[in-house]
JSON list of C-alpha atoms in Angstrom, two decimals:
[
{"chain": "A", "resi": 163, "resn": "MET", "atom": "CA", "xyz": [-0.22, 29.03, 6.10]},
{"chain": "A", "resi": 164, "resn": "ARG", "atom": "CA", "xyz": [2.51, 29.33, 3.52]},
{"chain": "A", "resi": 165, "resn": "ALA", "atom": "CA", "xyz": [2.52, 27.53, 0.17]},
{"chain": "A", "resi": 166, "resn": "GLY", "atom": "CA", "xyz": [5.69, 25.67, 1.19]},
{"chain": "A", "resi": 167, "resn": "SER", "atom": "CA", "xyz": [3.90, 24.26, 4.22]},
{"chain": "A", "resi": 168, "resn": "ARG", "atom": "CA", "xyz": [0.98, 23.07, 2.10]},
{"chain": "A", "resi": 169, "resn": "ALA", "atom": "CA", "xyz": [3.34, 21.43, -0.38]},
{"chain": "A", "resi": 170, "resn": "GLN", "atom": "CA", "xyz": [5.16, 19.69, 2.48]},
{"chain": "A", "resi": 171, "resn": "TRP", "atom": "CA", "xyz": [1.88, 18.46, 3.93]},
{"chain": "A", "resi": 172, "resn": "LEU", "atom": "CA", "xyz": [0.86, 17.01, 0.57]},
{"chain": "A", "resi": 173, "resn": "GLU", "atom": "CA", "xyz": [4.20, 15.26, 0.20]},
{"chain": "A", "resi": 174, "resn": "GLN", "atom": "CA", "xyz": [3.86, 13.86, 3.72]},
{"chain": "A", "resi": 175, "resn": "LEU", "atom": "CA", "xyz": [0.38, 12.55, 2.90]},
{"chain": "A", "resi": 176, "resn": "LYS", "atom": "CA", "xyz": [1.62, 10.95, -0.31]},
{"chain": "A", "resi": 177, "resn": "LYS", "atom": "CA", "xyz": [4.48, 9.31, 1.59]},
{"chain": "A", "resi": 178, "resn": "GLU", "atom": "CA", "xyz": [2.04, 7.97, 4.17]},
{"chain": "A", "resi": 179, "resn": "LEU", "atom": "CA", "xyz": [-0.04, 6.40, 1.39]},
{"chain": "A", "resi": 180, "resn": "GLN", "atom": "CA", "xyz": [3.00, 4.36, 0.35]},
{"chain": "A", "resi": 181, "resn": "SER", "atom": "CA", "xyz": [2.92, 2.34, 3.58]},
{"chain": "A", "resi": 182, "resn": "ASN", "atom": "CA", "xyz": [1.73, -1.26, 3.73]},
{"chain": "A", "resi": 183, "resn": "ALA", "atom": "CA", "xyz": [-1.27, -0.24, 5.82]},
{"chain": "A", "resi": 184, "resn": "TYR", "atom": "CA", "xyz": [-2.60, 1.91, 2.98]},
{"chain": "A", "resi": 185, "resn": "GLN", "atom": "CA", "xyz": [-1.55, -0.50, 0.25]},
{"chain": "A", "resi": 186, "resn": "THR", "atom": "CA", "xyz": [-3.68, -3.15, 1.94]},
{"chain": "A", "resi": 187, "resn": "LEU", "atom": "CA", "xyz": [-6.74, -0.93, 1.58]},
{"chain": "A", "resi": 188, "resn": "LEU", "atom": "CA", "xyz": [-6.08, -0.45, -2.14]},
{"chain": "A", "resi": 189, "resn": "THR", "atom": "CA", "xyz": [-5.54, -4.17, -2.61]},
{"chain": "A", "resi": 190, "resn": "GLU", "atom": "CA", "xyz": [-8.90, -4.87, -0.97]},
{"chain": "A", "resi": 191, "resn": "LEU", "atom": "CA", "xyz": [-10.63, -2.26, -3.15]},
{"chain": "A", "resi": 192, "resn": "ARG", "atom": "CA", "xyz": [-9.06, -3.73, -6.28]},
{"chain": "A", "resi": 193, "resn": "ILE", "atom": "CA", "xyz": [-10.57, -7.11, -5.47]},
{"chain": "A", "resi": 194, "resn": "GLU", "atom": "CA", "xyz": [-14.05, -5.61, -5.26]},
{"chain": "A", "resi": 195, "resn": "GLU", "atom": "CA", "xyz": [-13.87, -2.95, -8.00]},
{"chain": "A", "resi": 196, "resn": "SER", "atom": "CA", "xyz": [-12.70, -3.87, -11.49]},
{"chain": "A", "resi": 197, "resn": "PHE", "atom": "CA", "xyz": [-11.97, -0.26, -12.50]},
{"chain": "A", "resi": 198, "resn": "LEU", "atom": "CA", "xyz": [-9.44, 0.05, -9.69]},
{"chain": "A", "resi": 199, "resn": "ARG", "atom": "CA", "xyz": [-7.45, -2.97, -10.89]},
{"chain": "A", "resi": 200, "resn": "ARG", "atom": "CA", "xyz": [-5.57, -0.68, -13.28]},
{"chain": "A", "resi": 201, "resn": "PHE", "atom": "CA", "xyz": [-3.92, 1.02, -10.27]},
{"chain": "A", "resi": 202, "resn": "ARG", "atom": "CA", "xyz": [-1.19, -0.83, -8.39]},
{"chain": "A", "resi": 203, "resn": "THR", "atom": "CA", "xyz": [-0.39, 1.98, -5.95]},
{"chain": "A", "resi": 204, "resn": "TRP", "atom": "CA", "xyz": [-2.06, 5.01, -4.42]},
{"chain": "A", "resi": 205, "resn": "ALA", "atom": "CA", "xyz": [0.45, 7.14, -6.34]},
{"chain": "A", "resi": 206, "resn": "GLU", "atom": "CA", "xyz": [-1.10, 5.83, -9.57]},
{"chain": "A", "resi": 207, "resn": "VAL", "atom": "CA", "xyz": [-4.58, 6.59, -8.23]},
{"chain": "A", "resi": 208, "resn": "LEU", "atom": "CA", "xyz": [-3.50, 10.15, -7.42]},
{"chain": "A", "resi": 209, "resn": "LEU", "atom": "CA", "xyz": [-1.95, 10.66, -10.86]},
{"chain": "A", "resi": 210, "resn": "PHE", "atom": "CA", "xyz": [-5.27, 9.70, -12.39]},
{"chain": "A", "resi": 211, "resn": "MET", "atom": "CA", "xyz": [-7.39, 11.72, -9.99]},
{"chain": "A", "resi": 212, "resn": "HIS", "atom": "CA", "xyz": [-5.22, 14.85, -10.12]},
{"chain": "A", "resi": 213, "resn": "GLY", "atom": "CA", "xyz": [-4.81, 14.79, -13.89]},
{"chain": "A", "resi": 214, "resn": "GLY", "atom": "CA", "xyz": [-7.14, 15.39, -16.77]},
{"chain": "A", "resi": 215, "resn": "ASP", "atom": "CA", "xyz": [-10.64, 16.78, -16.64]},
{"chain": "A", "resi": 216, "resn": "SER", "atom": "CA", "xyz": [-12.12, 17.10, -13.16]},
{"chain": "A", "resi": 217, "resn": "HIS", "atom": "CA", "xyz": [-15.52, 16.19, -14.65]},
{"chain": "A", "resi": 218, "resn": "ASP", "atom": "CA", "xyz": [-14.28, 12.88, -16.08]},
{"chain": "A", "resi": 219, "resn": "PRO", "atom": "CA", "xyz": [-17.00, 10.39, -15.10]},
{"chain": "A", "resi": 220, "resn": "ARG", "atom": "CA", "xyz": [-14.39, 7.66, -14.63]},
{"chain": "A", "resi": 221, "resn": "LYS", "atom": "CA", "xyz": [-13.21, 9.51, -11.55]},
{"chain": "A", "resi": 222, "resn": "ASP", "atom": "CA", "xyz": [-16.49, 8.55, -9.91]},
{"chain": "A", "resi": 223, "resn": "SER", "atom": "CA", "xyz": [-15.41, 4.93, -10.40]},
{"chain": "A", "resi": 224, "resn": "VAL", "atom": "CA", "xyz": [-12.50, 5.70, -8.08]},
{"chain": "A", "resi": 225, "resn": "LEU", "atom": "CA", "xyz": [-14.33, 7.91, -5.59]},
{"chain": "A", "resi": 226, "resn": "TYR", "atom": "CA", "xyz": [-17.42, 5.77, -5.08]},
{"chain": "A", "resi": 227, "resn": "PRO", "atom": "CA", "xyz": [-15.62, 2.69, -3.69]},
{"chain": "A", "resi": 228, "resn": "ILE", "atom": "CA", "xyz": [-13.45, 4.86, -1.44]},
{"chain": "A", "resi": 229, "resn": "LEU", "atom": "CA", "xyz": [-16.45, 6.74, -0.07]},
{"chain": "A", "resi": 230, "resn": "LYS", "atom": "CA", "xyz": [-18.40, 3.50, 0.31]},
{"chain": "A", "resi": 231, "resn": "ALA", "atom": "CA", "xyz": [-15.55, 1.85, 2.23]},
{"chain": "A", "resi": 232, "resn": "HIS", "atom": "CA", "xyz": [-15.19, 4.93, 4.41]},
{"chain": "A", "resi": 233, "resn": "GLY", "atom": "CA", "xyz": [-18.89, 4.77, 5.24]},
{"chain": "A", "resi": 234, "resn": "GLU", "atom": "CA", "xyz": [-18.75, 1.07, 6.06]},
{"chain": "A", "resi": 235, "resn": "VAL", "atom": "CA", "xyz": [-15.59, 1.01, 8.17]},
{"chain": "A", "resi": 236, "resn": "PRO", "atom": "CA", "xyz": [-14.69, 4.03, 10.29]},
{"chain": "A", "resi": 237, "resn": "ASP", "atom": "CA", "xyz": [-10.96, 4.11, 9.67]},
{"chain": "A", "resi": 238, "resn": "GLN", "atom": "CA", "xyz": [-8.85, 7.27, 9.71]},
{"chain": "A", "resi": 239, "resn": "ARG", "atom": "CA", "xyz": [-6.89, 5.97, 6.73]},
{"chain": "A", "resi": 240, "resn": "TRP", "atom": "CA", "xyz": [-9.90, 6.63, 4.48]},
{"chain": "A", "resi": 241, "resn": "VAL", "atom": "CA", "xyz": [-9.94, 10.25, 5.64]},
{"chain": "A", "resi": 242, "resn": "THR", "atom": "CA", "xyz": [-6.26, 10.57, 4.75]},
{"chain": "A", "resi": 243, "resn": "ILE", "atom": "CA", "xyz": [-6.88, 9.04, 1.33]},
{"chain": "A", "resi": 244, "resn": "LEU", "atom": "CA", "xyz": [-9.82, 11.36, 0.66]},
{"chain": "A", "resi": 245, "resn": "LEU", "atom": "CA", "xyz": [-7.86, 14.41, 1.82]},
{"chain": "A", "resi": 246, "resn": "THR", "atom": "CA", "xyz": [-5.03, 13.51, -0.54]},
{"chain": "A", "resi": 247, "resn": "VAL", "atom": "CA", "xyz": [-7.38, 12.82, -3.47]},
{"chain": "A", "resi": 248, "resn": "PHE", "atom": "CA", "xyz": [-9.19, 16.14, -2.98]},
{"chain": "A", "resi": 249, "resn": "TRP", "atom": "CA", "xyz": [-6.05, 18.13, -2.12]},
{"chain": "A", "resi": 250, "resn": "PRO", "atom": "CA", "xyz": [-5.79, 20.08, -5.42]},
{"chain": "A", "resi": 251, "resn": "GLY", "atom": "CA", "xyz": [-9.39, 21.30, -5.13]},
{"chain": "A", "resi": 252, "resn": "LEU", "atom": "CA", "xyz": [-9.03, 22.15, -1.47]},
{"chain": "A", "resi": 253, "resn": "ASP", "atom": "CA", "xyz": [-5.76, 23.98, -2.14]},
{"chain": "A", "resi": 254, "resn": "SER", "atom": "CA", "xyz": [-7.44, 25.97, -4.92]},
{"chain": "A", "resi": 255, "resn": "ILE", "atom": "CA", "xyz": [-10.28, 26.98, -2.62]},
{"chain": "A", "resi": 256, "resn": "PHE", "atom": "CA", "xyz": [-7.76, 27.98, 0.05]},
{"chain": "A", "resi": 257, "resn": "LYS", "atom": "CA", "xyz": [-5.81, 30.18, -2.38]},
{"chain": "A", "resi": 258, "resn": "LYS", "atom": "CA", "xyz": [-8.96, 31.91, -3.61]},
{"chain": "A", "resi": 259, "resn": "ARG", "atom": "CA", "xyz": [-10.46, 32.45, -0.17]},
{"chain": "A", "resi": 260, "resn": "ARG", "atom": "CA", "xyz": [-7.49, 33.21, 2.06]},
{"chain": "A", "resi": 261, "resn": "ARG", "atom": "CA", "xyz": [-7.95, 36.94, 1.48]},
{"chain": "A", "resi": 262, "resn": "TRP", "atom": "CA", "xyz": [-11.18, 36.58, 3.45]},
{"chain": "A", "resi": 263, "resn": "ASP", "atom": "CA", "xyz": [-9.10, 36.11, 6.60]},
{"chain": "A", "resi": 264, "resn": "PRO", "atom": "CA", "xyz": [-8.01, 39.57, 7.86]},
{"chain": "A", "resi": 265, "resn": "LEU", "atom": "CA", "xyz": [-5.63, 37.91, 10.35]},
{"chain": "A", "resi": 266, "resn": "ASP", "atom": "CA", "xyz": [-3.66, 36.02, 7.67]},
{"chain": "A", "resi": 267, "resn": "PRO", "atom": "CA", "xyz": [-0.37, 37.89, 7.13]},
{"chain": "A", "resi": 268, "resn": "ASP", "atom": "CA", "xyz": [0.28, 36.05, 3.83]},
{"chain": "A", "resi": 269, "resn": "ARG", "atom": "CA", "xyz": [-2.78, 37.35, 2.03]}
]
């Protein structure tokens, strides 16, 4: 998989999160979780989650309600949200480990 493809996938995921279907999920979370009220859109959530220190304990205040909601309601949208939130870490792991795949021509 080429870096351009990964970047396109991430942009596609971010675009999907802009839809009303995803905004509704954030609106519902904001009602329940006071920390999330500072974020009006998923783009703002991603800016927070992808920036700063990965060990910032405030990030748990974002992740916990998402994971809880995902556990309570089996909805593919939560998987998409989690994939997008964790994308930088997953992409980093991919870059470090792709040389393990002898069939990958891009290594």
